[in-house]
Tab-separated table of C-alpha atoms in Angstrom:
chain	number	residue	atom	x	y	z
A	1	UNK	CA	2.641	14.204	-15.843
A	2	UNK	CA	2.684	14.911	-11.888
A	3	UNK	CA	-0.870	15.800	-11.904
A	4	UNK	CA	-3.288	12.567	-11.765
A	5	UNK	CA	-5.575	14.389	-14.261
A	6	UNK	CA	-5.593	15.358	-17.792
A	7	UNK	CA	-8.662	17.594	-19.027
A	8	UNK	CA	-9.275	17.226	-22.735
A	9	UNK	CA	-11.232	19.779	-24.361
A	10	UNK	CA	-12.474	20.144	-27.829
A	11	UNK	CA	-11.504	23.675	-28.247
A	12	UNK	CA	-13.605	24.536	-31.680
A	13	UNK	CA	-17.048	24.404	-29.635
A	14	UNK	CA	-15.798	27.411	-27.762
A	15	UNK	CA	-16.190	25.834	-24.127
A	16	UNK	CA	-16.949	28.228	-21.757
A	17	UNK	CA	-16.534	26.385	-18.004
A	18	UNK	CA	-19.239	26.738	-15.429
A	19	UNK	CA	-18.829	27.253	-11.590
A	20	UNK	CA	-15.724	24.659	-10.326
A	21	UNK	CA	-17.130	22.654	-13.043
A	22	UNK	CA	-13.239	20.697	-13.373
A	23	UNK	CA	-13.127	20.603	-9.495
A	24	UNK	CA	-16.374	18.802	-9.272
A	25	UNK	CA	-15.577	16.696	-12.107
A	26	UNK	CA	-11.909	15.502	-10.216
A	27	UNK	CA	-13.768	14.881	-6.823
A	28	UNK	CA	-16.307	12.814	-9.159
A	29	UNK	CA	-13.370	11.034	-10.069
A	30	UNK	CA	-11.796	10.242	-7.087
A	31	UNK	CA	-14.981	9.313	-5.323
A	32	UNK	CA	-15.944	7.033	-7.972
A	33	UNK	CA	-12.577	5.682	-9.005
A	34	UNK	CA	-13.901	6.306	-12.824
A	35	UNK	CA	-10.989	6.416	-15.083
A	36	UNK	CA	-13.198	9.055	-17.160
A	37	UNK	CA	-15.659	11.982	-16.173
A	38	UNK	CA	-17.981	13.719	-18.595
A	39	UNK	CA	-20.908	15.783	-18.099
A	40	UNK	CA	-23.994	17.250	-19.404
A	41	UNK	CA	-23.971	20.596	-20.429
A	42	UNK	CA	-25.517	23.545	-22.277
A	43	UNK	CA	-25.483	23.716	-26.168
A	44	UNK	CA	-25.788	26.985	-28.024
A	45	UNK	CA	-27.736	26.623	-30.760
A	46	UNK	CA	-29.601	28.841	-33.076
A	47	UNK	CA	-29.047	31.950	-31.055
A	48	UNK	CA	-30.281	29.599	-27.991
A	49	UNK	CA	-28.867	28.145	-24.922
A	50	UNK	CA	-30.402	24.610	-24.541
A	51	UNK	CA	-29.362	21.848	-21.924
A	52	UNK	CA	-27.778	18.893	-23.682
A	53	UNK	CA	-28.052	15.690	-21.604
A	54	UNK	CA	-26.057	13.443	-22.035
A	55	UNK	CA	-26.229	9.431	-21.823
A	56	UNK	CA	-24.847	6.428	-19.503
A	57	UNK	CA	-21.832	4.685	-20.668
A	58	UNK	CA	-22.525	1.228	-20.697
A	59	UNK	CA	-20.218	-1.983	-21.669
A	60	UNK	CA	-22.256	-2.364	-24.446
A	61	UNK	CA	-21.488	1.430	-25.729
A	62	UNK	CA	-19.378	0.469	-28.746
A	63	UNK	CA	-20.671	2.950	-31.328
A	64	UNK	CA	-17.622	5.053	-32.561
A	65	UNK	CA	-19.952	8.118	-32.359
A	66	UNK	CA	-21.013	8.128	-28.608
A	67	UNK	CA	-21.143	11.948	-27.357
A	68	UNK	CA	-19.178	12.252	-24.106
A	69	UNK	CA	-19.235	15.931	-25.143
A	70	UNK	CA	-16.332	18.132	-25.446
A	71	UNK	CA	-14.906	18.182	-22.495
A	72	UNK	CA	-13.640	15.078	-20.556
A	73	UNK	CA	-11.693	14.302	-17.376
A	74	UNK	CA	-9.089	11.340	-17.585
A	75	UNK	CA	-6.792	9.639	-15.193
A	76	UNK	CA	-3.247	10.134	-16.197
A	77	UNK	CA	-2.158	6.729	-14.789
A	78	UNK	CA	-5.459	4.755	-16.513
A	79	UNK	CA	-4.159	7.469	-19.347
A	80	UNK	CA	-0.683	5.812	-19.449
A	81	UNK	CA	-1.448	2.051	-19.439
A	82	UNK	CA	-4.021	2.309	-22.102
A	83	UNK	CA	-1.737	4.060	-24.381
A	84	UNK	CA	1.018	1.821	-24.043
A	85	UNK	CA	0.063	-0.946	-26.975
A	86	UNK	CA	-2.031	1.173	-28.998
A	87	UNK	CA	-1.581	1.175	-32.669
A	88	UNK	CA	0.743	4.252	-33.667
A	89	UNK	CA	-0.482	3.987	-37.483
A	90	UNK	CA	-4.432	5.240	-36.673
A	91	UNK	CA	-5.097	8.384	-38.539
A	92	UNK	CA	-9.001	8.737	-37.843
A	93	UNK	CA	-9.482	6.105	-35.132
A	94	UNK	CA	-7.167	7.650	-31.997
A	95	UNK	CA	-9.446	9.039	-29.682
A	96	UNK	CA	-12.210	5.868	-30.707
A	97	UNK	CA	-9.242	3.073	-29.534
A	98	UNK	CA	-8.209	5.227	-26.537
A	99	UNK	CA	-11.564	5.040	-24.801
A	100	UNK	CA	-12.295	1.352	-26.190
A	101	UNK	CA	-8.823	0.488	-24.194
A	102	UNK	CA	-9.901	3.106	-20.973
A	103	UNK	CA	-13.207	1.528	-20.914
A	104	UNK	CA	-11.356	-1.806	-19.786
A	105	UNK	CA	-9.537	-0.118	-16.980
A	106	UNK	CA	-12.515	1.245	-15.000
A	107	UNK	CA	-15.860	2.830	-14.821
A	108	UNK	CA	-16.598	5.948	-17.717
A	109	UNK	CA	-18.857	8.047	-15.410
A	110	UNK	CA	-21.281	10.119	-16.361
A	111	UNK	CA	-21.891	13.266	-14.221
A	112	UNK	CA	-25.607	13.998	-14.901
A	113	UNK	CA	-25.008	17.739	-13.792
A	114	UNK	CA	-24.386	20.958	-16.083
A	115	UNK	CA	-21.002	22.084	-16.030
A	116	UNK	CA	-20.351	24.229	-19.027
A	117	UNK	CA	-21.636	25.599	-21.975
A	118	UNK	CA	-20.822	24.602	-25.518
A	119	UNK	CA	-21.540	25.932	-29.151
A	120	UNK	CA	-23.072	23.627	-31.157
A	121	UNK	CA	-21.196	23.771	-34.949
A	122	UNK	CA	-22.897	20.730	-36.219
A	123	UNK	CA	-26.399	22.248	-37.176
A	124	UNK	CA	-28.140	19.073	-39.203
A	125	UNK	CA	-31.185	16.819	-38.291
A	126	UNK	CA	-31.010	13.748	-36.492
A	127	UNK	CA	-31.906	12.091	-39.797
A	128	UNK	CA	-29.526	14.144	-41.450
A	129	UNK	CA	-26.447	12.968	-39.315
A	130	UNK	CA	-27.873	8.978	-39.212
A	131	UNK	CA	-25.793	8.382	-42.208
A	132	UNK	CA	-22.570	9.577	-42.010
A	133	UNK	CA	-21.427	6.223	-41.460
A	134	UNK	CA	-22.299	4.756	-44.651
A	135	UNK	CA	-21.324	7.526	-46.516
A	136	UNK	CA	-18.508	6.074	-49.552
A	137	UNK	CA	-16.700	9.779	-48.330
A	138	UNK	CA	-15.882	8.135	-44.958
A	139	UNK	CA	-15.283	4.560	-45.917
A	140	UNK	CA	-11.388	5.212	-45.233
A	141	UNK	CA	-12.507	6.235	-41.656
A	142	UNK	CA	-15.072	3.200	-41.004
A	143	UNK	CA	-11.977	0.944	-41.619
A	144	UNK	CA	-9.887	2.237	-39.219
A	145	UNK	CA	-13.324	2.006	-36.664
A	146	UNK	CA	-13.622	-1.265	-37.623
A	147	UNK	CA	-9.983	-2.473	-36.749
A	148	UNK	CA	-10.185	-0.891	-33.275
A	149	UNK	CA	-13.462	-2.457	-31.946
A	150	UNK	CA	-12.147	-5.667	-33.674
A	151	UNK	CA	-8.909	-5.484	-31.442
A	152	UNK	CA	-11.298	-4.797	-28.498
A	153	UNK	CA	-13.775	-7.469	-28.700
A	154	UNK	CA	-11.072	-10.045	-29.038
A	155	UNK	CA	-9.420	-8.458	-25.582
A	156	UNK	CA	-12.991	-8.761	-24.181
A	157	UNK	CA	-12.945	-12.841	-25.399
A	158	UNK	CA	-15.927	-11.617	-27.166
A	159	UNK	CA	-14.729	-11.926	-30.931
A	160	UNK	CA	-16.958	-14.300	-33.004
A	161	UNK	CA	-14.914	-16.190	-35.616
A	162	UNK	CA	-16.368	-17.722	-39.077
A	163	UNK	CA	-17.665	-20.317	-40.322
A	164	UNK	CA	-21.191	-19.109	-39.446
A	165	UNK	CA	-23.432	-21.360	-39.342
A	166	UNK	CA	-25.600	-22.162	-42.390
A	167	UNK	CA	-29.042	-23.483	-42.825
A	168	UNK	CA	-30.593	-26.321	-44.386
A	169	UNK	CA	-33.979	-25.315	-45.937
A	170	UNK	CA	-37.008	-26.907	-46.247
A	171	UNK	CA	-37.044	-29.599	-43.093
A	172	UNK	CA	-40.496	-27.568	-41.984
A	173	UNK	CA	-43.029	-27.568	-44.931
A	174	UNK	CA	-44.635	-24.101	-45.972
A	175	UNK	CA	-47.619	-23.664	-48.331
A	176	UNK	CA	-45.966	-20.386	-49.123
A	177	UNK	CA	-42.303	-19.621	-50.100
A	178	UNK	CA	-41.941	-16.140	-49.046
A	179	UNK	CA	-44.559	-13.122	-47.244
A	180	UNK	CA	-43.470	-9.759	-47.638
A	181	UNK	CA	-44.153	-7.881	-44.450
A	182	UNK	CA	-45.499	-4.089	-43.937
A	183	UNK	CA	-46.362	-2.987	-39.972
A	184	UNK	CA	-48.726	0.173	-40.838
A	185	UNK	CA	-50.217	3.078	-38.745
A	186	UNK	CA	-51.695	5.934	-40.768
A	187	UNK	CA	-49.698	6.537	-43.521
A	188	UNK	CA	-52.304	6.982	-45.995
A	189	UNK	CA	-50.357	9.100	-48.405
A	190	UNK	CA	-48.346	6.259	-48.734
A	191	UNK	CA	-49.461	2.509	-48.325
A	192	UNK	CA	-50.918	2.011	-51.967
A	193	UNK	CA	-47.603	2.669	-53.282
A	194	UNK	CA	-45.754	0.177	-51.103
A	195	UNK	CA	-48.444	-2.083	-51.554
A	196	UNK	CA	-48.561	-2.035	-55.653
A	197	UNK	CA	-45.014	-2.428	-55.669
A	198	UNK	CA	-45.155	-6.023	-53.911
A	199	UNK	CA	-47.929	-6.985	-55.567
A	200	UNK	CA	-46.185	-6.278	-59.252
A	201	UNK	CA	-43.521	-8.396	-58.002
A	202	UNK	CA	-42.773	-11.713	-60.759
A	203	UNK	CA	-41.555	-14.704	-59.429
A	204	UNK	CA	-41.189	-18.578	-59.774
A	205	UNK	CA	-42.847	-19.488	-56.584
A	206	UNK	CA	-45.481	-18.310	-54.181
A	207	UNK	CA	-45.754	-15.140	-52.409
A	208	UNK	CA	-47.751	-13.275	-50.471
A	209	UNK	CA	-47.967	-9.736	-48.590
A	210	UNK	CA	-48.881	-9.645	-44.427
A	211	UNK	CA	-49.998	-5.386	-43.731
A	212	UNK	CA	-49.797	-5.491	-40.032
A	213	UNK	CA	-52.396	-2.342	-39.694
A	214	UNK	CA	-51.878	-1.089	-36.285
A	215	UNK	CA	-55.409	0.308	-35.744
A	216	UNK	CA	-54.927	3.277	-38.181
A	217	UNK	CA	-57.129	6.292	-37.953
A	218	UNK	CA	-55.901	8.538	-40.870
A	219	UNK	CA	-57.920	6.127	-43.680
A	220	UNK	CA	-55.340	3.562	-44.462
A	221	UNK	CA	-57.319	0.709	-43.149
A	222	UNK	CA	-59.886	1.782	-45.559
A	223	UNK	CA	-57.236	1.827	-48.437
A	224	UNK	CA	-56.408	-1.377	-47.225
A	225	UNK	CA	-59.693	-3.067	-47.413
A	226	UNK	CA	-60.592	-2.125	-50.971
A	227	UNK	CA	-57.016	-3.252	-51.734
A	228	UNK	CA	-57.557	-6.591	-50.664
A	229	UNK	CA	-60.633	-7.212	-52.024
A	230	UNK	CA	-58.953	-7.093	-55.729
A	231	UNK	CA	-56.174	-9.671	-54.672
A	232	UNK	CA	-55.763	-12.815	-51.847
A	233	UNK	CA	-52.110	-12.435	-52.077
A	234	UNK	CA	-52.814	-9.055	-49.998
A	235	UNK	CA	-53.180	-9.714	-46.234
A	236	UNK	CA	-55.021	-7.277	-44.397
A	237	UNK	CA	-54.351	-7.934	-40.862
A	238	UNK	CA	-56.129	-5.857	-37.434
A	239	UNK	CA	-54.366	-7.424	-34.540
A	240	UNK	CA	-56.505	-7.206	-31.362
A	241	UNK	CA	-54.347	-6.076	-29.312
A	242	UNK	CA	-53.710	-2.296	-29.017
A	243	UNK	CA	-50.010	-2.566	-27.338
A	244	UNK	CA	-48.196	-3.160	-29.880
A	245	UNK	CA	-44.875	-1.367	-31.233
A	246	UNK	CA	-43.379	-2.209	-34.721
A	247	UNK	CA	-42.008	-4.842	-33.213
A	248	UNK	CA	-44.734	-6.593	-32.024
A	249	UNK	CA	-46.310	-6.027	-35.334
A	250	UNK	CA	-43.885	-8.028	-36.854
A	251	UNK	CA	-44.395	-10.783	-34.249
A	252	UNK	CA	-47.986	-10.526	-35.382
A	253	UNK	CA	-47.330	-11.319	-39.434
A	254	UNK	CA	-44.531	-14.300	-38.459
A	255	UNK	CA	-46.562	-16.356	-36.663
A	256	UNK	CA	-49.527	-15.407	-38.749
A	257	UNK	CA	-50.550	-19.209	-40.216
A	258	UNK	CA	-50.294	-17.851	-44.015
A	259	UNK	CA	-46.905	-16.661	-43.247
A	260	UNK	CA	-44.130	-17.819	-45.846
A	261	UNK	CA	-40.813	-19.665	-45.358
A	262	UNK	CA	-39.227	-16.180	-45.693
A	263	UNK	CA	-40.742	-12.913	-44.278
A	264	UNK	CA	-39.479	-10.210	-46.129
A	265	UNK	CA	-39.378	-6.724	-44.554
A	266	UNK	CA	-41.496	-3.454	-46.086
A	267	UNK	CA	-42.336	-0.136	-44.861
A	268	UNK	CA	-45.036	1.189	-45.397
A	269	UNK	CA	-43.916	4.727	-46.979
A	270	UNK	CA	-40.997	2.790	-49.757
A	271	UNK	CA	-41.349	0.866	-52.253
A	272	UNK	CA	-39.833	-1.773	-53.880
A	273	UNK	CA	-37.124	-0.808	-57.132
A	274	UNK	CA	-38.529	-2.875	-59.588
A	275	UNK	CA	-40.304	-6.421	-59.610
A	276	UNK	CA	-37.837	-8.566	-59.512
A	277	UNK	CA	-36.802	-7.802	-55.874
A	278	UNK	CA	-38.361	-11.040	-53.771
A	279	UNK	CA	-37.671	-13.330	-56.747
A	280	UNK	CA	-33.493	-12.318	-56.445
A	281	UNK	CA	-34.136	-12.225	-52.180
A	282	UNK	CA	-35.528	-15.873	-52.319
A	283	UNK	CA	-33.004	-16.918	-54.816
A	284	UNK	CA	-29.833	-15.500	-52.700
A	285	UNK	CA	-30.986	-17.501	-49.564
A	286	UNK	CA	-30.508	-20.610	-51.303
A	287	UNK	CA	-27.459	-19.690	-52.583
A	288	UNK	CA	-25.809	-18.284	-49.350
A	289	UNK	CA	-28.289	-20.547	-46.956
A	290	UNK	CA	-27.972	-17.716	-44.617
A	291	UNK	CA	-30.834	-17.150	-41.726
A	292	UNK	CA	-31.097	-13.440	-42.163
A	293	UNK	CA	-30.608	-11.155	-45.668
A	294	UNK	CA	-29.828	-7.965	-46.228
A	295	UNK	CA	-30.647	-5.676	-49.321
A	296	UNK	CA	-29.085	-2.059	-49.957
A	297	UNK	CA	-31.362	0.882	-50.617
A	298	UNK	CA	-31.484	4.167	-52.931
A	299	UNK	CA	-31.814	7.062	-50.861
A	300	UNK	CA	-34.682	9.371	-52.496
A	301	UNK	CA	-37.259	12.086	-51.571
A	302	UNK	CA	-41.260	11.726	-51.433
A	303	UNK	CA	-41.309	12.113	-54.909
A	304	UNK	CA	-39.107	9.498	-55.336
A	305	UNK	CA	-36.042	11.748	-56.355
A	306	UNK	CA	-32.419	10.833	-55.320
A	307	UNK	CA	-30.949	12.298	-52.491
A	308	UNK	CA	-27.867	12.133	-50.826
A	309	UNK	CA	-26.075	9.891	-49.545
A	310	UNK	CA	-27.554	7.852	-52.412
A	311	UNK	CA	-27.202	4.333	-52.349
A	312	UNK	CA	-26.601	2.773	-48.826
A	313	UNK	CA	-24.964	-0.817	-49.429
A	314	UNK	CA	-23.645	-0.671	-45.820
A	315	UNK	CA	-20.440	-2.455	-47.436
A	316	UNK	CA	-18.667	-1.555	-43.702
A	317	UNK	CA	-20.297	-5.504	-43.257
A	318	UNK	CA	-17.949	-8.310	-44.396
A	319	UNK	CA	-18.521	-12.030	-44.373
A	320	UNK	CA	-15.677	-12.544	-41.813
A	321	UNK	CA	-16.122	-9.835	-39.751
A	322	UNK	CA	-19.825	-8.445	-40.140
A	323	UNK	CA	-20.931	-9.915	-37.109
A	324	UNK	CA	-18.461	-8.603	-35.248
A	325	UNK	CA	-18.713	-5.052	-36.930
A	326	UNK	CA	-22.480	-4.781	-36.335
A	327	UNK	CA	-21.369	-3.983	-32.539
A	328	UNK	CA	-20.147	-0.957	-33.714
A	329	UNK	CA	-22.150	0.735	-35.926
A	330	UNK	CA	-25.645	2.100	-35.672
A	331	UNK	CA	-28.105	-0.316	-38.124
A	332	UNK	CA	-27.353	-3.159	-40.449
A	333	UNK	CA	-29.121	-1.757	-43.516
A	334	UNK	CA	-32.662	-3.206	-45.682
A	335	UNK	CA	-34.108	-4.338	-46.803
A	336	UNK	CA	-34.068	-7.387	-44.089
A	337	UNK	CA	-35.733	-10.923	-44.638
A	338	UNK	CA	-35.560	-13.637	-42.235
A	339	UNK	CA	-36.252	-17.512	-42.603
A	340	UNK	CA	-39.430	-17.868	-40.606
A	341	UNK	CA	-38.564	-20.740	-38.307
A	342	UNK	CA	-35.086	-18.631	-36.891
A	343	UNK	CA	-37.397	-15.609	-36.126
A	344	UNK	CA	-39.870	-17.204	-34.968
A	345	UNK	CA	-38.230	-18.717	-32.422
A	346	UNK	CA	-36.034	-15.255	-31.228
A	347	UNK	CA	-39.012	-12.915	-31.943
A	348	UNK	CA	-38.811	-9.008	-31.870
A	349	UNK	CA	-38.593	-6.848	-29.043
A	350	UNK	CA	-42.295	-4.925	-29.141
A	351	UNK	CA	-40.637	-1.556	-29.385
A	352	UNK	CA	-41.260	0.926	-32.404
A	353	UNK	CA	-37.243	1.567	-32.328
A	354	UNK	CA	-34.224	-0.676	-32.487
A	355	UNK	CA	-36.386	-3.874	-33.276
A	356	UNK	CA	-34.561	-5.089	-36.006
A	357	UNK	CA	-31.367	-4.393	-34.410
A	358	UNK	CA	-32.021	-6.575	-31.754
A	359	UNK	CA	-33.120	-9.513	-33.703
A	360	UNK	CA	-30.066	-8.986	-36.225
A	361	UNK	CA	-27.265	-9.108	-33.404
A	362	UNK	CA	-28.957	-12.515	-32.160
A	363	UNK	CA	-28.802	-14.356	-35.287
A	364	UNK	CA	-25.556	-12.902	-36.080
A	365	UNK	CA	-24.209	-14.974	-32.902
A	366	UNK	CA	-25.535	-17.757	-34.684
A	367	UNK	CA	-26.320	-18.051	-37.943
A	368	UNK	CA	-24.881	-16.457	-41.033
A	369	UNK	CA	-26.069	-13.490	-42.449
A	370	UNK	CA	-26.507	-13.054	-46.163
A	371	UNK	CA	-25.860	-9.450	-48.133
A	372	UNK	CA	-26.762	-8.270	-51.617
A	373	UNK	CA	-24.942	-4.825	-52.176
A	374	UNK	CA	-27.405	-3.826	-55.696
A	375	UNK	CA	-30.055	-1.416	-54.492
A	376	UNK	CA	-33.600	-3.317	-53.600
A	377	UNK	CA	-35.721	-0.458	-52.866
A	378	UNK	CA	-36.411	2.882	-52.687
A	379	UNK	CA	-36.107	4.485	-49.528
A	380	UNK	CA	-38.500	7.573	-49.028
A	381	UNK	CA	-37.007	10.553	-46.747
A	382	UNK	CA	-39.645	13.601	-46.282
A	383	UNK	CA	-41.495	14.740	-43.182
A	384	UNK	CA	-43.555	11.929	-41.681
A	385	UNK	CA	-40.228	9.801	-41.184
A	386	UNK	CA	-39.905	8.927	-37.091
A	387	UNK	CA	-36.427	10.074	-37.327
A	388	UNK	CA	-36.645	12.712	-39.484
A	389	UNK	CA	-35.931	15.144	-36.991
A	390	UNK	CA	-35.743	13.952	-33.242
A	391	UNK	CA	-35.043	16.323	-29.861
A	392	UNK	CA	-31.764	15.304	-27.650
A	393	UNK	CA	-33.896	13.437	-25.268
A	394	UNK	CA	-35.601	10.838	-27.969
A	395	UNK	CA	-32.326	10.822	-29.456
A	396	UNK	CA	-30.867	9.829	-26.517
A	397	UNK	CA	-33.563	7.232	-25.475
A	398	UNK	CA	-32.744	5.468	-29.154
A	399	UNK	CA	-29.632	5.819	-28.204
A	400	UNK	CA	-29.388	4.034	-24.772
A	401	UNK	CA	-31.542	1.525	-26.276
A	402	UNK	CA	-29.542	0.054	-28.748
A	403	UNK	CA	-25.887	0.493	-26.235
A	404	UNK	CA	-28.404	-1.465	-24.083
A	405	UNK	CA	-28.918	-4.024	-26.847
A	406	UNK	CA	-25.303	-4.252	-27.407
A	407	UNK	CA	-24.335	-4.901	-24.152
A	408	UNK	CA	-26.564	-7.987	-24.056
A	409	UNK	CA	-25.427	-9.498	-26.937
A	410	UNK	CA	-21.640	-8.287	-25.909
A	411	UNK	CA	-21.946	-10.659	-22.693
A	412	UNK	CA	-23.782	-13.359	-24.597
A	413	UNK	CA	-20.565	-13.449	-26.494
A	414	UNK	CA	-18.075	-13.485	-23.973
A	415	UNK	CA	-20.095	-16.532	-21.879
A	416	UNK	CA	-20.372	-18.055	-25.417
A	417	UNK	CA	-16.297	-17.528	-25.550
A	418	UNK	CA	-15.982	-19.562	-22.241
């Protein structure tokens, strides 16, 4: 190639360019010395023409689904050397490795200006698209993913490499083996359910249920109240401050004194799929004497009917290379429990999205992770869900959040590497 640029378009979203949208994009280029340019644009959609921001790359930006968009400007010489060792045998994971391997060349700049207009052929909800990933369909795909961050974090020095380390129960006495936990803010339709369905639970030890109630106004707290005037093991909690995100609720119920050895996660619109569900949690942390569990779910509507995808076992997480793979993908799965003493002493973020993400990567730097692939509750999508149906911009905020996440824990790995 003589020219030092190579424009790759997606040609099936009918791109149609705006005023010397490639000529600004090359002179971003060459003033930034980027080895990549993309842009914001406009998305047609629904008979409408809507701007479509898009988001930083950061080093942290290792989700195989990023949107550049589709339309990109690449340096033919950063071009050349990042093709030169790349696996010829990828059938789904191409264009993933080639910007994994550009992305160590030089800067991926975004141009936050809109350059062209797009058509917009993927028409489904936010919450519709979330999981693709874990869909059986695509396993064959999520392999190939897999491989190529793999091969990237180990050029980074960033690759963690088992054994992970294990822990040794009961050195810190607790007068209660295990506390489910369930953050709550109005969801009165719902929190009986959830509620009932911990409280039916049979097991061999002590247990007990924390309901974070984050100053409700839709009648929960009063549900709540009558609840727990039928049974101690119920929890009502009103913390006092009014700050707090999901995440901070859960920092409430840890460090609560009644909390268990193993705080066991809820929310507050599923419900557990049968009674046996704390009683097999507990009893897999012995056995795998792992710092962090997690469950698979049945994917159902608010009448409890299955939906598709179905089950999510989020089997894409190995033993040997889980904590490696959970740079990659979106969300480790639920239900999650944690041994009390390890989360007490990372804590969660107080944010309302990406909480448990954050706290997951840590220990998985750490500590090993336990996984039980049988369904453990019933996960409830209708309406009311926060991500049932979000705009480009909250989208995107969730979305720089967690890349932001990533690249912490990305750089905490390679110093750890040193």
């Amino acid at each position: 190639m003589r020219q030092p640029y190579l424009l790759l378009m997606d040609h099936s979203k009918d791109i149609q360019l705006g005023q010397w949208a490639t000529k600004r994009m090359v002179q971003a280029a060459r003033t930034s010395g980027a080895v990549m340019v993309y842009a914001d644009h406009y998305r047609e959609k629904d008979g409408q023409t809507l701007p479509w921001p898009l988001i930083d790359y950061q080093t942290g930006s290792l989700r195989d689904d990023f949107d550049f968009g589709p339309l990109v400007l690449i340096s033919v010489e950063a071009l050349k050397a990042a093709v030169a060792d790349m696996p010829s045998d990828f059938k789904y994971a191409g264009w993933y490795d080639l910007r994994l391997r550009l992305s160590e060349k030089g800067p991926l700049l975004r141009l936050p200006e809109y350059l062209y207009t797009a058509k917009e052929t993927d028409g489904r909800t936010s919450g519709e698209k979330q999981f693709d990933y874990v869909d059986p369909r695509n396993r064959e795909v999520q392999i190939e993913m897999e491989a190529a961050c793999t091969l990237h974090l180990k050029r980074l020095n960033a690759l963690l490499e088992p054994p992970f380390k294990e822990i040794d129960f009961n050195t810190i006495p607790f007068e209660t083996e295990a506390t489910v936990v369930i953050p709550v803010r109005n969801r009165v339709k719902t929190i009986e359910e959830a509620v009932l369905s911990v409280l039916s639970q049979k097991t061999e030890h002590s247990f007990n249920l924390i309901v974070v109630d984050n100053h409700s106004t839709d009648g929960t707290t009063e549900v709540l109240k009558e609840m727990a005037k039928s049974d101690p093991r119920l929890i009502h909690h009103l913390p006092q401050r009014t700050d707090l995100g999901i995440g901070g609720c859960w920092n409430e119920a840890i460090f609560h004194e009644q909390c268990g050895q193993f705080a066991i996660q809820l929310d507050s619109d599923d419900l557990y799929i049968n009674n046996e569900v704390i009683q097999t949690i507990v009893q897999t942390f012995y056995q795998e004497r792992c710092a962090m569990l997690i469950g698979s779910y049945e994917m159902v509507n608010f009448n409890l009917a299955p939906i598709p995808p179905g089950l999510i076992d989020h089997k894409e997480w190995t033993p040997h290379n889980g904590p490696n793979n959970a740079l990659r993908i979106n969300g480790l799965g639920a239900p999650r429990a944690f041994f009390t003493p390890v989360i007490r002493a990372i804590r969660f973020p107080n944010v309302s999205y990406g909480e448990d993400y954050a706290v997951g990567l840590t220990i998985s730097r750490h500590y090993k992770i336990g996984r039980l692939y049988e369904a453990l509750y019933l996960c409830r999508r209708w309406e009311e869900n926060t991500d049932a149906a979000l705009s480009i911009e909250k989208t995107n905020t969730h979305n720089l959040y967690k890349d932001r996440l990533r690249t912490m824990e990305l750089y905490a790995r390679m110093g750890q590497q040193k």
